[in-house]
Amino acid sequence: MTVLFSNLNMLCDVMWVFFDVGGVLIDVRGLFHYVAKGLGEKAGLDVQFLRERLLQHFRELKSGGVFKSVWELFYESFLLVAKEVKLDIDSAVELARLAADLHVEFFNKHARLYPDALPCLEALSRSGFKLGVISDADWEVLEREMERFKIDKYFEVIVTSSMVRKYKPDHRIFAEALKKAQCRPVESVYIGDSDVDLGSKQAGMIFILLDRGEKRVSEAVKSKADFIIHSLNTIPKILTRP
């Protein structure tokens, strides 16, 4: 746990705790491998090649300035791969739809709630904090997963990229959540696990970086985070109500 006690005073006014979902509350490791494996089996293409190319195109499209849903990002990412490997148009369209559908299937079959998620949510709720979600996931997928894991009842505000048509780190997705919560930025914290979550600081929120050791987070982001923790179990310990 990397928490400077001299910084704890900044948490005194916190009333709202916002969470990212993938990598924070729900374990989504293996998503791109799952999609690539399904495509590879169908098309006879190398899984590692597919994974790398899908991921690269996905990231480029996501940051390209024109908003597309996650389903659309998977669909269009494979169309670009299909062009690279010179698939015929009918096969390309069929497999692109499969890629998008496999991403949804992964969440239904393989996503798991982290063991520290529910105890954290319960402890914060008992202490009187209001909870929210700010996520890049498509709303339909997120809603289904939160209901499946029975955590939807904890959250009063949920904002997804598909609602505001902006992806993190755009500060506007965070600003929309604050608007819905009717709280000042200094009265809120955002718990995220990746570089894009630094956008919460641009919106004036307190940014808590959750580093589970599962992915690489840049040193620049680590240096700008207000706090770095390694488990959600830490959150109820540093957030207390008088």
PDB file of N, CA and C in Angstrom, residues 47-100:
ATOM      1  N   VAL A  47      -3.425 -17.185 -33.542  1.00  0.00           N
ATOM      2  CA  VAL A  47      -4.093 -16.501 -32.435  1.00  0.00           C
ATOM      3  C   VAL A  47      -3.268 -15.327 -31.920  1.00  0.00           C
ATOM      4  N   GLN A  48      -1.966 -15.518 -31.760  1.00  0.00           N
ATOM      5  CA  GLN A  48      -1.124 -14.446 -31.246  1.00  0.00           C
ATOM      6  C   GLN A  48      -1.089 -13.261 -32.206  1.00  0.00           C
ATOM      7  N   PHE A  49      -1.000 -13.559 -33.493  1.00  0.00           N
ATOM      8  CA  PHE A  49      -1.045 -12.495 -34.506  1.00  0.00           C
ATOM      9  C   PHE A  49      -2.360 -11.731 -34.413  1.00  0.00           C
ATOM     10  N   LEU A  50      -3.461 -12.464 -34.324  1.00  0.00           N
ATOM     11  CA  LEU A  50      -4.771 -11.824 -34.235  1.00  0.00           C
ATOM     12  C   LEU A  50      -4.889 -10.955 -32.995  1.00  0.00           C
ATOM     13  N   ARG A  51      -4.422 -11.478 -31.877  1.00  0.00           N
ATOM     14  CA  ARG A  51      -4.520 -10.726 -30.628  1.00  0.00           C
ATOM     15  C   ARG A  51      -3.771  -9.401 -30.731  1.00  0.00           C
ATOM     16  N   GLU A  52      -2.539  -9.461 -31.228  1.00  0.00           N
ATOM     17  CA  GLU A  52      -1.710  -8.260 -31.317  1.00  0.00           C
ATOM     18  C   GLU A  52      -2.303  -7.230 -32.273  1.00  0.00           C
ATOM     19  N   ARG A  53      -2.775  -7.708 -33.442  1.00  0.00           N
ATOM     20  CA  ARG A  53      -3.314  -6.773 -34.429  1.00  0.00           C
ATOM     21  C   ARG A  53      -4.659  -6.207 -33.982  1.00  0.00           C
ATOM     22  N   LEU A  54      -5.501  -7.046 -33.385  1.00  0.00           N
ATOM     23  CA  LEU A  54      -6.783  -6.561 -32.876  1.00  0.00           C
ATOM     24  C   LEU A  54      -6.575  -5.483 -31.820  1.00  0.00           C
ATOM     25  N   LEU A  55      -5.665  -5.757 -30.896  1.00  0.00           N
ATOM     26  CA  LEU A  55      -5.412  -4.822 -29.803  1.00  0.00           C
ATOM     27  C   LEU A  55      -4.886  -3.493 -30.334  1.00  0.00           C
ATOM     28  N   GLN A  56      -3.970  -3.559 -31.297  1.00  0.00           N
ATOM     29  CA  GLN A  56      -3.415  -2.323 -31.849  1.00  0.00           C
ATOM     30  C   GLN A  56      -4.494  -1.505 -32.565  1.00  0.00           C
ATOM     31  N   HIS A  57      -5.265  -2.160 -33.416  1.00  0.00           N
ATOM     32  CA  HIS A  57      -6.316  -1.437 -34.140  1.00  0.00           C
ATOM     33  C   HIS A  57      -7.383  -0.914 -33.184  1.00  0.00           C
ATOM     34  N   PHE A  58      -7.725  -1.701 -32.176  1.00  0.00           N
ATOM     35  CA  PHE A  58      -8.719  -1.293 -31.184  1.00  0.00           C
ATOM     36  C   PHE A  58      -8.288   0.002 -30.505  1.00  0.00           C
ATOM     37  N   ARG A  59      -7.042   0.053 -30.062  1.00  0.00           N
ATOM     38  CA  ARG A  59      -6.536   1.246 -29.377  1.00  0.00           C
ATOM     39  C   ARG A  59      -6.508   2.450 -30.301  1.00  0.00           C
ATOM     40  N   GLU A  60      -6.100   2.226 -31.548  1.00  0.00           N
ATOM     41  CA  GLU A  60      -6.029   3.339 -32.500  1.00  0.00           C
ATOM     42  C   GLU A  60      -7.415   3.887 -32.819  1.00  0.00           C
ATOM     43  N   LEU A  61      -8.374   2.997 -33.015  1.00  0.00           N
ATOM     44  CA  LEU A  61      -9.740   3.433 -33.305  1.00  0.00           C
ATOM     45  C   LEU A  61     -10.365   4.138 -32.108  1.00  0.00           C
ATOM     46  N   LYS A  62     -10.099   3.614 -30.919  1.00  0.00           N
ATOM     47  CA  LYS A  62     -10.684   4.185 -29.702  1.00  0.00           C
ATOM     48  C   LYS A  62     -10.202   5.608 -29.464  1.00  0.00           C
ATOM     49  N   SER A  63      -8.952   5.870 -29.810  1.00  0.00           N
ATOM     50  CA  SER A  63      -8.386   7.204 -29.586  1.00  0.00           C
ATOM     51  C   SER A  63      -8.444   8.076 -30.840  1.00  0.00           C
ATOM     52  N   GLY A  64      -9.186   7.624 -31.840  1.00  0.00           N
ATOM     53  CA  GLY A  64      -9.181   8.304 -33.137  1.00  0.00           C
ATOM     54  C   GLY A  64     -10.023   9.551 -33.249  1.00  0.00           C
ATOM     55  N   GLY A  65     -10.800   9.852 -32.214  1.00  0.00           N
ATOM     56  CA  GLY A  65     -11.575  11.085 -32.246  1.00  0.00           C
ATOM     57  C   GLY A  65     -13.033  10.911 -32.627  1.00  0.00           C
ATOM     58  N   VAL A  66     -13.372   9.820 -33.312  1.00  0.00           N
ATOM     59  CA  VAL A  66     -14.768   9.533 -33.668  1.00  0.00           C
ATOM     60  C   VAL A  66     -15.269   8.445 -32.734  1.00  0.00           C
ATOM     61  N   PHE A  67     -16.296   8.747 -31.946  1.00  0.00           N
ATOM     62  CA  PHE A  67     -16.742   7.771 -30.954  1.00  0.00           C
ATOM     63  C   PHE A  67     -17.395   6.562 -31.614  1.00  0.00           C
ATOM     64  N   LYS A  68     -16.994   5.392 -31.141  1.00  0.00           N
ATOM     65  CA  LYS A  68     -17.606   4.128 -31.540  1.00  0.00           C
ATOM     66  C   LYS A  68     -17.802   3.308 -30.273  1.00  0.00           C
ATOM     67  N   SER A  69     -18.895   2.565 -30.203  1.00  0.00           N
ATOM     68  CA  SER A  69     -19.109   1.695 -29.050  1.00  0.00           C
ATOM     69  C   SER A  69     -18.037   0.619 -29.022  1.00  0.00           C
ATOM     70  N   VAL A  70     -17.890  -0.063 -27.896  1.00  0.00           N
ATOM     71  CA  VAL A  70     -16.898  -1.135 -27.799  1.00  0.00           C
ATOM     72  C   VAL A  70     -17.227  -2.239 -28.801  1.00  0.00           C
ATOM     73  N   TRP A  71     -18.515  -2.547 -28.959  1.00  0.00           N
ATOM     74  CA  TRP A  71     -18.925  -3.545 -29.956  1.00  0.00           C
ATOM     75  C   TRP A  71     -18.436  -3.126 -31.342  1.00  0.00           C
ATOM     76  N   GLU A  72     -18.640  -1.870 -31.681  1.00  0.00           N
ATOM     77  CA  GLU A  72     -18.200  -1.362 -32.984  1.00  0.00           C
ATOM     78  C   GLU A  72     -16.687  -1.374 -33.107  1.00  0.00           C
ATOM     79  N   LEU A  73     -15.985  -1.106 -32.013  1.00  0.00           N
ATOM     80  CA  LEU A  73     -14.521  -1.113 -32.048  1.00  0.00           C
ATOM     81  C   LEU A  73     -13.983  -2.497 -32.374  1.00  0.00           C
ATOM     82  N   PHE A  74     -14.558  -3.534 -31.765  1.00  0.00           N
ATOM     83  CA  PHE A  74     -14.131  -4.898 -32.087  1.00  0.00           C
ATOM     84  C   PHE A  74     -14.471  -5.235 -33.538  1.00  0.00           C
ATOM     85  N   TYR A  75     -15.656  -4.855 -33.970  1.00  0.00           N
ATOM     86  CA  TYR A  75     -16.097  -5.123 -35.340  1.00  0.00           C
ATOM     87  C   TYR A  75     -15.145  -4.478 -36.351  1.00  0.00           C
ATOM     88  N   GLU A  76     -14.890  -3.206 -36.183  1.00  0.00           N
ATOM     89  CA  GLU A  76     -14.064  -2.487 -37.149  1.00  0.00           C
ATOM     90  C   GLU A  76     -12.590  -2.861 -37.039  1.00  0.00           C
ATOM     91  N   SER A  77     -12.156  -3.229 -35.836  1.00  0.00           N
ATOM     92  CA  SER A  77     -10.767  -3.670 -35.671  1.00  0.00           C
ATOM     93  C   SER A  77     -10.506  -4.920 -36.496  1.00  0.00           C
ATOM     94  N   PHE A  78     -11.475  -5.852 -36.478  1.00  0.00           N
ATOM     95  CA  PHE A  78     -11.246  -7.062 -37.276  1.00  0.00           C
ATOM     96  C   PHE A  78     -11.326  -6.773 -38.767  1.00  0.00           C
ATOM     97  N   LEU A  79     -12.165  -5.851 -39.181  1.00  0.00           N
ATOM     98  CA  LEU A  79     -12.202  -5.512 -40.606  1.00  0.00           C
ATOM     99  C   LEU A  79     -10.836  -5.036 -41.086  1.00  0.00           C
ATOM    100  N   LEU A  80     -10.131  -4.309 -40.235  1.00  0.00           N
ATOM    101  CA  LEU A  80      -8.783  -3.853 -40.594  1.00  0.00           C
ATOM    102  C   LEU A  80      -7.809  -5.022 -40.659  1.00  0.00           C
ATOM    103  N   VAL A  81      -7.956  -5.972 -39.736  1.00  0.00           N
ATOM    104  CA  VAL A  81      -7.118  -7.177 -39.784  1.00  0.00           C
ATOM    105  C   VAL A  81      -7.428  -7.967 -41.054  1.00  0.00           C
ATOM    106  N   ALA A  82      -8.703  -8.094 -41.366  1.00  0.00           N
ATOM    107  CA  ALA A  82      -9.115  -8.843 -42.557  1.00  0.00           C
ATOM    108  C   ALA A  82      -8.510  -8.250 -43.824  1.00  0.00           C
ATOM    109  N   LYS A  83      -8.427  -6.928 -43.859  1.00  0.00           N
ATOM    110  CA  LYS A  83      -7.814  -6.262 -45.011  1.00  0.00           C
ATOM    111  C   LYS A  83      -6.335  -6.606 -45.101  1.00  0.00           C
ATOM    112  N   GLU A  84      -5.669  -6.688 -43.943  1.00  0.00           N
ATOM    113  CA  GLU A  84      -4.238  -7.011 -43.915  1.00  0.00           C
ATOM    114  C   GLU A  84      -3.970  -8.418 -44.431  1.00  0.00           C
ATOM    115  N   VAL A  85      -4.846  -9.362 -44.085  1.00  0.00           N
ATOM    116  CA  VAL A  85      -4.620 -10.763 -44.480  1.00  0.00           C
ATOM    117  C   VAL A  85      -5.374 -11.117 -45.756  1.00  0.00           C
ATOM    118  N   LYS A  86      -6.021 -10.091 -46.355  1.00  0.00           N
ATOM    119  CA  LYS A  86      -6.679 -10.236 -47.661  1.00  0.00           C
ATOM    120  C   LYS A  86      -7.820 -11.263 -47.655  1.00  0.00           C
ATOM    121  N   LEU A  87      -8.660 -11.191 -46.635  1.00  0.00           N
ATOM    122  CA  LEU A  87      -9.863 -12.020 -46.615  1.00  0.00           C
ATOM    123  C   LEU A  87     -10.892 -11.448 -47.591  1.00  0.00           C
ATOM    124  N   ASP A  88     -11.725 -12.310 -48.150  1.00  0.00           N
ATOM    125  CA  ASP A  88     -12.797 -11.817 -49.004  1.00  0.00           C
ATOM    126  C   ASP A  88     -13.822 -11.077 -48.148  1.00  0.00           C
ATOM    127  N   ILE A  89     -14.595 -10.213 -48.771  1.00  0.00           N
ATOM    128  CA  ILE A  89     -15.469  -9.304 -48.038  1.00  0.00           C
ATOM    129  C   ILE A  89     -16.525 -10.040 -47.225  1.00  0.00           C
ATOM    130  N   ASP A  90     -17.092 -11.114 -47.769  1.00  0.00           N
ATOM    131  CA  ASP A  90     -18.127 -11.845 -47.035  1.00  0.00           C
ATOM    132  C   ASP A  90     -17.566 -12.468 -45.765  1.00  0.00           C
ATOM    133  N   SER A  91     -16.396 -13.069 -45.863  1.00  0.00           N
ATOM    134  CA  SER A  91     -15.753 -13.666 -44.688  1.00  0.00           C
ATOM    135  C   SER A  91     -15.362 -12.593 -43.688  1.00  0.00           C
ATOM    136  N   ALA A  92     -14.873 -11.471 -44.194  1.00  0.00           N
ATOM    137  CA  ALA A  92     -14.443 -10.384 -43.312  1.00  0.00           C
ATOM    138  C   ALA A  92     -15.606  -9.866 -42.475  1.00  0.00           C
ATOM    139  N   VAL A  93     -16.747  -9.643 -43.104  1.00  0.00           N
ATOM    140  CA  VAL A  93     -17.916  -9.122 -42.391  1.00  0.00           C
ATOM    141  C   VAL A  93     -18.433 -10.144 -41.383  1.00  0.00           C
ATOM    142  N   GLU A  94     -18.489 -11.411 -41.785  1.00  0.00           N
ATOM    143  CA  GLU A  94     -18.954 -12.470 -40.880  1.00  0.00           C
ATOM    144  C   GLU A  94     -18.058 -12.572 -39.651  1.00  0.00           C
ATOM    145  N   LEU A  95     -16.750 -12.547 -39.852  1.00  0.00           N
ATOM    146  CA  LEU A  95     -15.806 -12.686 -38.743  1.00  0.00           C
ATOM    147  C   LEU A  95     -15.741 -11.416 -37.897  1.00  0.00           C
ATOM    148  N   ALA A  96     -15.958 -10.269 -38.510  1.00  0.00           N
ATOM    149  CA  ALA A  96     -15.976  -9.023 -37.740  1.00  0.00           C
ATOM    150  C   ALA A  96     -17.145  -9.028 -36.757  1.00  0.00           C
ATOM    151  N   ARG A  97     -18.289  -9.507 -37.214  1.00  0.00           N
ATOM    152  CA  ARG A  97     -19.448  -9.620 -36.317  1.00  0.00           C
ATOM    153  C   ARG A  97     -19.162 -10.636 -35.214  1.00  0.00           C
ATOM    154  N   LEU A  98     -18.487 -11.723 -35.569  1.00  0.00           N
ATOM    155  CA  LEU A  98     -18.118 -12.723 -34.568  1.00  0.00           C
ATOM    156  C   LEU A  98     -17.190 -12.112 -33.523  1.00  0.00           C
ATOM    157  N   ALA A  99     -16.234 -11.299 -33.960  1.00  0.00           N
ATOM    158  CA  ALA A  99     -15.305 -10.655 -33.023  1.00  0.00           C
ATOM    159  C   ALA A  99     -16.061  -9.814 -32.005  1.00  0.00           C
ATOM    160  N   ALA A 100     -17.008  -9.019 -32.488  1.00  0.00           N
ATOM    161  CA  ALA A 100     -17.788  -8.162 -31.591  1.00  0.00           C
ATOM    162  C   ALA A 100     -18.644  -8.993 -30.641  1.00  0.00           C
TER     163      ALA A 100
END
